Structures are given as structure tokens and as C-alpha cells.
Amino acid sequence: MPCPSSCPPGLLALMAPGLALIATFSLPSQAGDRRALPVEKPSGVKGRTLILLDVNTKSPVRIISENFLSLQLDPSIIHDGWLDFLSSRRLVTLARGLAPAFLRFAGKRTDFLQFHNVKNPAKSRGGPGPDYYLKNYEDARSLDKLYNFADCSGLHLIFALNALRRNPNNSWNSSNALSLLKYSASKKYNISWELGNEPNNYRTLIGRSVNGSQLGKDYTQLRSLLQLIRTYSRAHLYGPNIGRPRKNVIAFLEGFMKVAGGTVDAVTWQHYYIDGRVAKVTDFLKTRLLDTLSDQIRKIQKVVNTYTPGKKIWLEGVGMTSAGGMNNLSDSYAAGFLWLNTLGLLASQGIDVVVRHSFLDHGHNHLVDQNFNPLPDYWLSLLYKRLIGPKVLAIHVAGLQRKPRPGRVIRDKLRIYAHCTSYHNHNYVRGSITLYIINLHRSRKKIKLAGTLRDKIVHQYLLQPYGKDGLHSKSVQLNGQPLAMVDDGTLPELKPRPLRAGRTLVIPPLTMSFYVVKNVNALACRYR
């Protein structure tokens, strides 16, 4: 099936990005300490605090996947009929901008979809119409459209199979999955696989539970099926895609890892920050909320390293809010603070891939709306992909320190992360470094580059809300110029603002920004 005309080969390499890792504040003598230290002006001190920033350029502290920032499509997008809209030239252009990446097709409806190898289920079954069947069936035509969209966009498809088809003894009934596997193999589709979505929540969905050890057996069964099909004998398998790691979910994961820890290629879980039904714009500015993910990472890593030390871990299905999000909040500029911090935090703590839920039109957590217009988090993701490489660097910060009050936890409102600049960005020679900075203060902050970064030319990419809606805005500007697609087949040029060598970086309040430090010749960044 041909790609839309906007699919020129070779453009992928120009648009492909690297990935991120987070380095939080530490004094030079505490470079290994991951605890965030504040850089603040004590009350009563007049004038502005000057922050001194240096980066360890000798070796990376982490190396993450080239596909670190990846995407999810929720099966709910098929509720209005066929998936023909995935052939949209505009949509392919937007998706290609975020390549290379994984495209995970999964969500709550995953465990209710059944595959039928027919091109028109309504006609062949004499049913009420395609919309009815596509609420409950994944037909061959829809799978073709889905795969072609991923392939033409430079994305690798991960397909989650229905795990709720059960035999009387509660083991997985794989007959329908086998039909889908045989069909996709006949088409030579290069797909990776999962089984189910958030299995710890099945009792809530259908009043029937599957424990971790049983799901582990089901994954072992799926691996055996894949090995019987030549096309998928070496296909990757990911799971179990559990929810937030509370006590019962940790027990579920332990049961799974005992049985299938060696079967999966990466261990996966989900995270949503806020209940979308009660979210307020100020929630996205709370440092306590930004830091909730760290504890979850530690819990997941502890279990995984107990059973399969060194196994890759993915955060698969992350959204700023649950319950589908909230209009003018989770799809606004304000939500970007959580999203960019999530990317930094996960990279710095060694999470290999993060899958954003959702790329398109699922509630209000998406990157692209139902009219195929890119939202603020899309532009933020595009900048990240263009500028950030997979090697994470440690940073060193010095400045005036606010003294902690007894019993009060001080958290960072200024967050700085550093990576090698993406090798795919041919505007910068290897050895360059990219900083990305979140300023949650309501005042501007000044940063002076020191050490290896001193007196280097810097390119600024400052992302701010555009229009009168402020933090609620669904439009953004880059260095003062509004961002919009040129046409359905062309993304805008992301033009930097060059800063003279040695100039102090001035970070405006409540903004996100990227700074490429050119020609550093960093040893950690010279080679892939």
C-alpha cells in the first residue's frame, strides 16, 4: 500500500531526533547525588541570583534508546468507523516529524477487540455496519491502514493483543490472536507485540481477575506462538503494562516476573499524574507533583532488578491527566511542564523508552487534535526530537542556596537537563551539547555557563504560549514567532536565536527552553 505523497525517503534522517535524560541540580562535589537542590534567592536579598552551570563532557551518565520519545494510538479512535483517516498526508507529516519512535496501538479497548480476516465485516456478516463492528473488531483492512501509517511515518508498530479471551480454566485463549499473527505474517508486517493493557485492572473492567503469575504463563504461551511463525520468531515482546505501582500492583508484577521476566524484552508500566476531572492550571506548576514519578521508578526498578537485573524498563502509556484529560488544561501550554520534566526525569534514571498517550484525539491528553492540528506538547516533542540525543550528561550547578526551614521539603522550580545534541541534526557538529530548562518561577532566572561551556556560541529555542490565553493557550511561539504547519506536507523550520559567546542566559518566568551549546567538542558526544 503506497504512502501519501509526503513520504519522501531520506527525510526521516533529517527529522529524526535523539532522546533525553534528566540531570537535576547538584553541587560540583555532589555530582552523583540525584536529589534536586534549589537555586533560589533568600528573602531579603535584593538583586537577581546568578546561577553558574557546567556539564561533565567526558562521559555520559546514561544512554537511552533512539526511540526514547515514542507514541501511542488508542483503539478508541476507531469508534467512528474505518481507520481510513490514517492515510491523511497531514497526519503522516506530523507523525514523521517525531520519528524514529515506536507506535503502540493499545488502550482500554485492547482487551475487547477481536480480529476478523475480512475486508468488510459488515457486508460479510450481514451486520448493522462497519461502525458497530469496529467498536469490537479489528478487521484486516483496519490493520493494513494502521501498519501502513506507522511504516510511512517511520514508526515501528507495537500491537497489543486481547488478553481477556479466556478458557474455562482462566488460561489465555490464543485462537483469535493466532489468526491475527498469521495474517500479519502473510503481509510480512514488521510488528512487535504485547498482551493486554493494564491487566491489574481487569476486575474493575469485567469483574474477573488475572493474577501476575497467570499472565506470565500467558506471555510464555504467546512467545511460543511467535516462535512457530517464521516472520515473528525473533519479534520483540513487551509487558505486562501494569498501572501505578501500588502494593497490590507490585505483587502482581512480582508474580509476573517470576514466570515471564526472561520472556519479555522490556518491562512496562503506566503513569498518569492528575485526575483530569478536577485538574487546575496551578496543578501543572507544583513541584511536588513533578516529583511523584521518582518514587514509582524506584519501586519498578527494585522488582525488575530482583528477578532480571539489567532488564530494560519502559514507561508505556504516560499522560498528564487521567479520565481522558481536561479541555484547555491537559492540551494546553501548561501541560508541557509535566511532559518535559517527565522526559528529563525518566532519561536521568535510566528508563529506556517513554510512550506518550496519546498521539491523536484521545480525550485531551493528545499531541494532535481531531482536526489534525498540532498542540503545544507536539511542538515541545518536535523540538526535543530535533535537538536531544540519547546520551545524558551530568550537570553541576552553583549559586545562592535558600536555607531549608525545619520540616519543609524544598523542591526545584528551576530544572535543568543536559544531553549530547542529536546526531541527526546536521545543523550542529558532533560534540555539541543541548540543555533544556524548565522555569516554574514567576520571575526570570539568569544562568552563566562555566567550565567547558564558557565563552561558547549558544543557540536559543525559547517556547512560550502564543495569544491572549497565556498558560491555557493551545498555540505556541518559538523565539517570538508562532509555530504552525506550512502546509499538509511541511513542518515549519525551527529557527534558533543565536546568542553571542559568553552571554548570560536569561530564562523568562513560566517557560520551557532549549539551548544548544555549539562546538564544545565534548568527548562524550563525538561518537555514537
Coordinates of C-alpha atoms in Angstrom, one line a residue, residues 62-424:
R62 CA 23.1 7.2 30.8
I63 CA 22.4 6.2 27.2
I64 CA 18.8 5.7 26.3
S65 CA 17.0 4.4 23.2
E66 CA 17.0 6.3 19.9
N67 CA 13.2 5.7 20.2
F68 CA 13.1 7.2 23.7
L69 CA 10.1 9.5 23.0
S70 CA 7.5 7.3 21.4
L71 CA 3.8 7.4 20.7
Q72 CA 0.5 5.6 21.5
L73 CA -2.7 5.3 19.5
D74 CA -5.7 4.3 21.5
P75 CA -8.1 1.8 19.8
S76 CA -10.9 4.2 20.7
I77 CA -10.0 6.2 17.6
I78 CA -11.8 3.6 15.5
H79 CA -15.2 4.3 17.2
D80 CA -16.4 6.3 14.2
G81 CA -15.7 3.7 11.6
W82 CA -12.7 2.8 9.5
L83 CA -9.2 3.9 10.1
D84 CA -9.0 5.5 6.6
F85 CA -8.1 8.9 8.2
L86 CA -4.7 7.5 9.0
S87 CA -3.9 7.9 5.2
S88 CA -4.1 11.7 5.8
R89 CA -1.0 13.4 4.3
R90 CA -1.1 15.9 7.1
L91 CA -1.2 13.3 9.9
V92 CA 1.7 11.3 8.3
T93 CA 3.7 14.5 8.2
L94 CA 3.1 15.2 11.9
A95 CA 3.9 11.6 12.9
R96 CA 7.1 11.5 10.7
G97 CA 8.3 14.6 12.5
L98 CA 8.6 12.5 15.7
A99 CA 10.4 9.6 14.1
P100 CA 12.2 7.4 14.9
A101 CA 9.8 6.1 17.5
F102 CA 7.6 3.2 18.5
L103 CA 3.9 3.5 17.8
R104 CA 2.0 1.5 20.4
F105 CA -1.6 0.5 19.4
A106 CA -3.2 -0.1 22.8
G107 CA -5.6 1.2 25.4
K108 CA -8.7 0.1 27.4
R109 CA -10.4 -1.2 24.3
T110 CA -7.5 -3.5 23.6
D111 CA -9.0 -6.4 25.6
F112 CA -12.3 -6.2 23.8
L113 CA -11.1 -6.2 20.2
Q114 CA -11.3 -9.3 18.1
F115 CA -9.6 -9.8 14.7
H116 CA -11.5 -10.9 11.6
N117 CA -9.7 -11.6 8.4
V118 CA -12.2 -9.9 6.1
K119 CA -12.1 -6.6 4.2
N120 CA -15.7 -5.6 5.0
P121 CA -17.0 -7.2 8.2
A122 CA -20.5 -5.6 7.9
K123 CA -21.1 -7.0 4.4
S124 CA -19.6 -10.4 5.1
R125 CA -21.5 -10.9 8.4
G126 CA -24.7 -9.2 7.3
G127 CA -24.4 -6.9 10.3
P128 CA -25.5 -3.4 11.1
G129 CA -22.5 -1.6 9.7
P130 CA -18.8 -1.0 10.0
D131 CA -19.0 1.3 13.0
Y132 CA -20.7 -1.4 15.1
Y133 CA -18.1 -4.0 14.2
L134 CA -15.1 -1.7 14.6
K135 CA -16.1 -1.0 18.1
N136 CA -15.4 -4.6 18.8
Y137 CA -13.5 -6.0 15.9
E138 CA -10.1 -5.3 14.3
D139 CA -10.5 -6.3 10.7
A140 CA -7.9 -6.8 8.0
R141 CA -8.4 -3.5 6.3
S142 CA -8.0 -1.6 9.6
L143 CA -4.8 -3.5 10.4
D144 CA -3.5 -2.6 6.9
K145 CA -4.2 1.0 7.4
L146 CA -2.6 1.1 10.8
Y147 CA 0.5 -0.7 9.7
N148 CA 0.9 1.5 6.5
F149 CA 0.5 4.6 8.7
A150 CA 3.3 3.5 11.0
D151 CA 5.6 2.3 8.2
C152 CA 5.2 5.5 6.1
S153 CA 5.8 7.7 9.2
G154 CA 9.0 5.9 10.1
L155 CA 7.5 4.4 13.3
H156 CA 7.7 0.8 14.5
L157 CA 4.3 -0.7 15.3
I158 CA 3.7 -2.4 18.7
F159 CA 0.4 -4.2 18.7
A160 CA -1.3 -5.2 22.0
L161 CA -3.4 -8.4 21.7
N162 CA -6.6 -9.1 23.5
A163 CA -5.7 -10.9 26.8
L164 CA -9.3 -11.3 28.0
R165 CA -10.3 -14.1 25.7
R166 CA -10.1 -16.8 28.4
N167 CA -10.6 -20.6 28.5
P168 CA -12.8 -22.0 31.3
N169 CA -9.6 -22.6 33.4
N170 CA -8.7 -18.9 33.1
S171 CA -5.8 -19.6 30.8
W172 CA -5.5 -17.4 27.7
N173 CA -7.4 -18.4 24.6
S174 CA -4.9 -17.6 21.8
S175 CA -7.0 -18.7 18.8
N176 CA -8.0 -15.2 17.7
A177 CA -4.5 -13.8 18.3
L178 CA -3.1 -16.6 16.1
S179 CA -5.4 -15.5 13.2
L180 CA -4.1 -12.0 13.5
L181 CA -0.5 -13.2 13.7
K182 CA -0.9 -15.4 10.6
Y183 CA -2.5 -12.6 8.6
S184 CA 0.2 -10.0 9.5
A185 CA 2.9 -12.6 8.8
S186 CA 1.4 -13.2 5.4
K187 CA 1.8 -9.5 4.7
K188 CA 5.3 -9.5 6.1
Y189 CA 4.5 -6.8 8.6
N190 CA 7.3 -6.0 11.0
I191 CA 5.5 -5.7 14.3
S192 CA 6.4 -6.1 18.0
W193 CA 3.8 -7.5 20.4
E194 CA 2.1 -7.1 23.8
L195 CA -0.7 -9.0 25.5
G196 CA -3.4 -6.9 27.2
N197 CA -3.5 -3.5 28.7
E198 CA -3.3 -2.7 32.5
P199 CA -4.2 -6.3 33.5
N200 CA -4.2 -5.4 37.2
N201 CA -7.5 -3.5 36.5
Y202 CA -9.4 -6.4 34.9
R203 CA -11.6 -7.0 37.9
T204 CA -12.8 -3.4 37.6
L205 CA -13.5 -3.8 33.9
I206 CA -15.2 -7.2 33.8
G207 CA -15.4 -8.5 37.3
R208 CA -12.9 -11.2 36.5
S209 CA -9.2 -11.0 37.6
V210 CA -6.0 -12.5 36.1
N211 CA -3.1 -12.6 38.6
G212 CA 0.5 -11.9 37.7
S213 CA 1.7 -15.5 37.5
Q214 CA -1.2 -16.5 35.2
L215 CA -0.4 -13.5 32.9
G216 CA 3.2 -14.6 33.0
K217 CA 2.1 -18.1 31.7
D218 CA 0.1 -16.4 29.0
Y219 CA 3.1 -14.4 27.9
T220 CA 5.1 -17.6 27.7
Q221 CA 2.4 -19.1 25.6
L222 CA 2.5 -16.0 23.3
R223 CA 6.3 -16.3 23.0
S224 CA 5.8 -19.9 21.9
L225 CA 3.3 -18.9 19.3
L226 CA 5.6 -16.2 17.9
Q227 CA 8.4 -18.7 17.6
L228 CA 6.2 -21.0 15.5
I229 CA 5.8 -18.2 12.9
R230 CA 8.9 -17.6 10.9
T231 CA 8.2 -13.8 10.5
Y232 CA 7.9 -13.4 14.3
S233 CA 10.3 -16.0 15.6
R234 CA 12.6 -13.1 16.8
A235 CA 9.9 -10.5 17.3
H236 CA 10.1 -8.3 20.4
L237 CA 7.6 -8.8 23.2
Y238 CA 6.8 -6.2 25.9
G239 CA 4.8 -6.2 29.1
P240 CA 3.0 -6.5 31.4
N241 CA 1.9 -2.8 31.2
I242 CA 0.7 -2.6 34.7
G243 CA -0.8 0.5 36.3
R244 CA 0.6 2.7 39.1
P245 CA 2.8 0.6 41.3
R246 CA 0.7 0.4 44.5
K247 CA 1.1 -2.5 46.9
N248 CA -1.3 -4.9 45.0
V249 CA 0.2 -3.9 41.7
I250 CA 3.7 -4.6 42.9
A251 CA 2.6 -8.0 44.0
F252 CA 1.1 -8.5 40.5
L253 CA 4.5 -7.5 38.9
E254 CA 6.4 -9.9 41.2
G255 CA 4.2 -12.8 40.2
F256 CA 4.7 -11.9 36.5
M257 CA 8.4 -11.5 36.8
K258 CA 8.9 -14.9 38.5
V259 CA 7.3 -16.6 35.5
A260 CA 7.9 -14.4 32.5
G261 CA 10.7 -12.0 33.5
G262 CA 13.0 -13.6 30.9
T263 CA 10.3 -13.8 28.3
V264 CA 9.8 -10.1 27.7
D265 CA 12.3 -7.7 26.1
A266 CA 11.3 -4.8 28.3
V267 CA 9.1 -4.4 31.4
T268 CA 6.4 -1.8 31.1
W269 CA 4.1 0.2 33.3
Q270 CA 1.7 3.3 33.0
H271 CA 1.5 6.6 34.9
Y272 CA -1.0 9.5 34.9
Y273 CA -0.3 12.5 37.1
I274 CA -3.6 14.1 37.8
D275 CA -7.3 13.2 37.9
G276 CA -8.4 15.1 34.8
R277 CA -11.9 15.7 36.2
V278 CA -10.5 18.0 39.0
A279 CA -7.3 19.4 37.4
K280 CA -6.5 23.1 37.7
V281 CA -3.8 25.0 35.8
T282 CA -1.8 25.6 39.0
D283 CA -1.5 21.8 39.4
F284 CA 0.9 21.7 36.4
L285 CA 3.2 24.1 38.3
K286 CA 3.5 22.1 41.5
T287 CA 7.0 20.7 42.0
R288 CA 5.6 18.1 44.4
L289 CA 3.5 16.7 41.5
L290 CA 6.5 16.7 39.1
D291 CA 8.5 14.6 41.6
T292 CA 5.8 11.9 42.1
L293 CA 7.2 9.8 39.3
S294 CA 10.6 9.3 41.0
D295 CA 9.1 7.0 43.7
Q296 CA 7.3 4.9 41.1
I297 CA 10.5 4.5 39.1
R298 CA 12.4 3.2 42.2
K299 CA 9.6 0.7 43.0
I300 CA 9.5 -0.7 39.5
Q301 CA 13.3 -0.9 39.3
K302 CA 13.5 -2.7 42.6
V303 CA 11.3 -5.5 41.4
V304 CA 12.8 -5.8 38.0
N305 CA 16.4 -5.9 39.2
T306 CA 15.4 -8.5 41.8
Y307 CA 14.3 -11.0 39.1
T308 CA 16.1 -9.9 35.9
P309 CA 18.9 -7.5 36.7
G310 CA 19.6 -5.1 33.8
K311 CA 16.3 -5.7 32.1
K312 CA 15.1 -2.6 30.2
I313 CA 12.2 -0.7 31.7
W314 CA 9.7 1.4 29.7
L315 CA 7.1 3.8 30.9
E316 CA 4.4 2.8 28.4
G317 CA 1.3 5.0 28.4
V318 CA 2.0 8.2 30.2
G319 CA -0.4 11.1 30.2
M320 CA -0.6 14.4 32.1
T321 CA -4.1 13.6 33.4
S322 CA -6.3 10.6 33.8
A323 CA -10.0 10.3 32.8
G324 CA -9.2 11.5 29.3
G325 CA -7.8 14.8 30.4
M326 CA -9.5 18.2 30.6
N327 CA -10.1 20.7 27.8
N328 CA -7.9 23.8 27.9
L329 CA -5.6 22.2 30.5
S330 CA -4.0 18.9 29.6
D331 CA -3.9 20.0 25.9
S332 CA -2.5 23.5 26.8
Y333 CA 0.9 25.0 27.1
A334 CA 0.8 24.5 30.9
A335 CA 0.8 20.7 30.5
G336 CA 4.2 20.9 28.9
F337 CA 5.9 21.5 32.2
L338 CA 4.9 18.0 33.3
W339 CA 5.7 16.4 29.9
L340 CA 9.2 17.9 29.6
N341 CA 10.1 17.1 33.2
T342 CA 8.9 13.6 32.6
L343 CA 11.2 13.2 29.7
G344 CA 14.1 14.6 31.7
L345 CA 13.4 12.6 34.9
L346 CA 13.0 9.2 33.1
A347 CA 16.1 9.6 31.0
S348 CA 18.2 10.5 34.0
Q349 CA 17.0 7.5 35.9
G350 CA 17.7 5.0 33.1
I351 CA 14.2 4.4 31.7
D352 CA 14.8 3.4 28.1
V353 CA 11.6 4.4 26.4
V354 CA 8.5 6.6 27.3
V355 CA 5.3 6.2 25.3
R356 CA 3.1 9.3 25.2
H357 CA -0.6 8.6 25.4
S358 CA -1.9 9.6 23.0
F359 CA -0.6 10.9 19.7
L360 CA -4.1 11.6 18.3
D361 CA -7.5 12.5 19.6
H362 CA -8.0 10.6 22.8
G363 CA -9.7 12.8 25.4
H364 CA -7.5 15.9 25.9
N365 CA -4.1 14.3 26.5
H366 CA -3.2 14.1 22.8
L367 CA -0.4 15.8 20.8
V368 CA -2.6 16.3 17.8
D369 CA -6.3 17.2 17.9
Q370 CA -9.2 15.7 16.0
N371 CA -8.7 18.2 13.2
F372 CA -5.1 17.2 12.9
N373 CA -3.8 20.4 14.4
P374 CA -0.6 20.1 16.5
L375 CA -1.0 21.1 20.1
P376 CA 1.7 22.6 22.4
D377 CA 3.0 19.3 23.6
Y378 CA 3.5 18.3 19.9
W379 CA 5.8 21.3 19.3
L380 CA 7.6 20.6 22.5
S381 CA 8.1 16.9 21.4
L382 CA 9.3 18.0 18.0
L383 CA 11.9 20.3 19.5
Y384 CA 13.0 17.5 21.8
K385 CA 13.4 15.1 18.9
R386 CA 15.3 17.6 16.8
L387 CA 17.8 18.7 19.5
I388 CA 18.2 15.9 22.1
G389 CA 20.4 12.9 21.6
P390 CA 20.3 9.6 23.6
K391 CA 23.4 10.4 25.7
V392 CA 22.6 12.0 29.1
L393 CA 25.1 14.2 30.8
A394 CA 25.6 15.2 34.4
I395 CA 25.3 18.9 35.3
H396 CA 26.9 20.9 38.0
V397 CA 25.2 24.0 39.4
A398 CA 26.4 26.6 41.9
G399 CA 24.5 29.6 43.2
L400 CA 22.9 31.1 46.3
Q401 CA 21.1 28.4 48.3
R402 CA 18.0 29.0 50.2
K403 CA 18.2 27.6 53.7
P404 CA 15.5 24.9 54.4
R405 CA 13.0 25.5 57.1
P406 CA 12.5 22.7 59.7
G407 CA 10.0 20.1 58.5
R408 CA 9.7 21.6 55.0
V409 CA 10.9 19.9 51.8
I410 CA 12.4 22.3 49.3
R411 CA 11.8 21.3 45.6
D412 CA 13.3 22.7 42.4
K413 CA 11.3 25.2 40.4
L414 CA 14.2 25.6 38.0
R415 CA 15.1 22.3 36.4
I416 CA 18.0 21.8 34.0
Y417 CA 18.8 18.7 31.9
A418 CA 21.7 18.1 29.6
H419 CA 22.3 15.7 26.6
C420 CA 24.6 15.4 23.7
T421 CA 22.9 17.1 20.8
S422 CA 21.1 14.8 18.4
Y423 CA 23.4 13.3 15.8
H424 CA 20.6 13.5 13.3

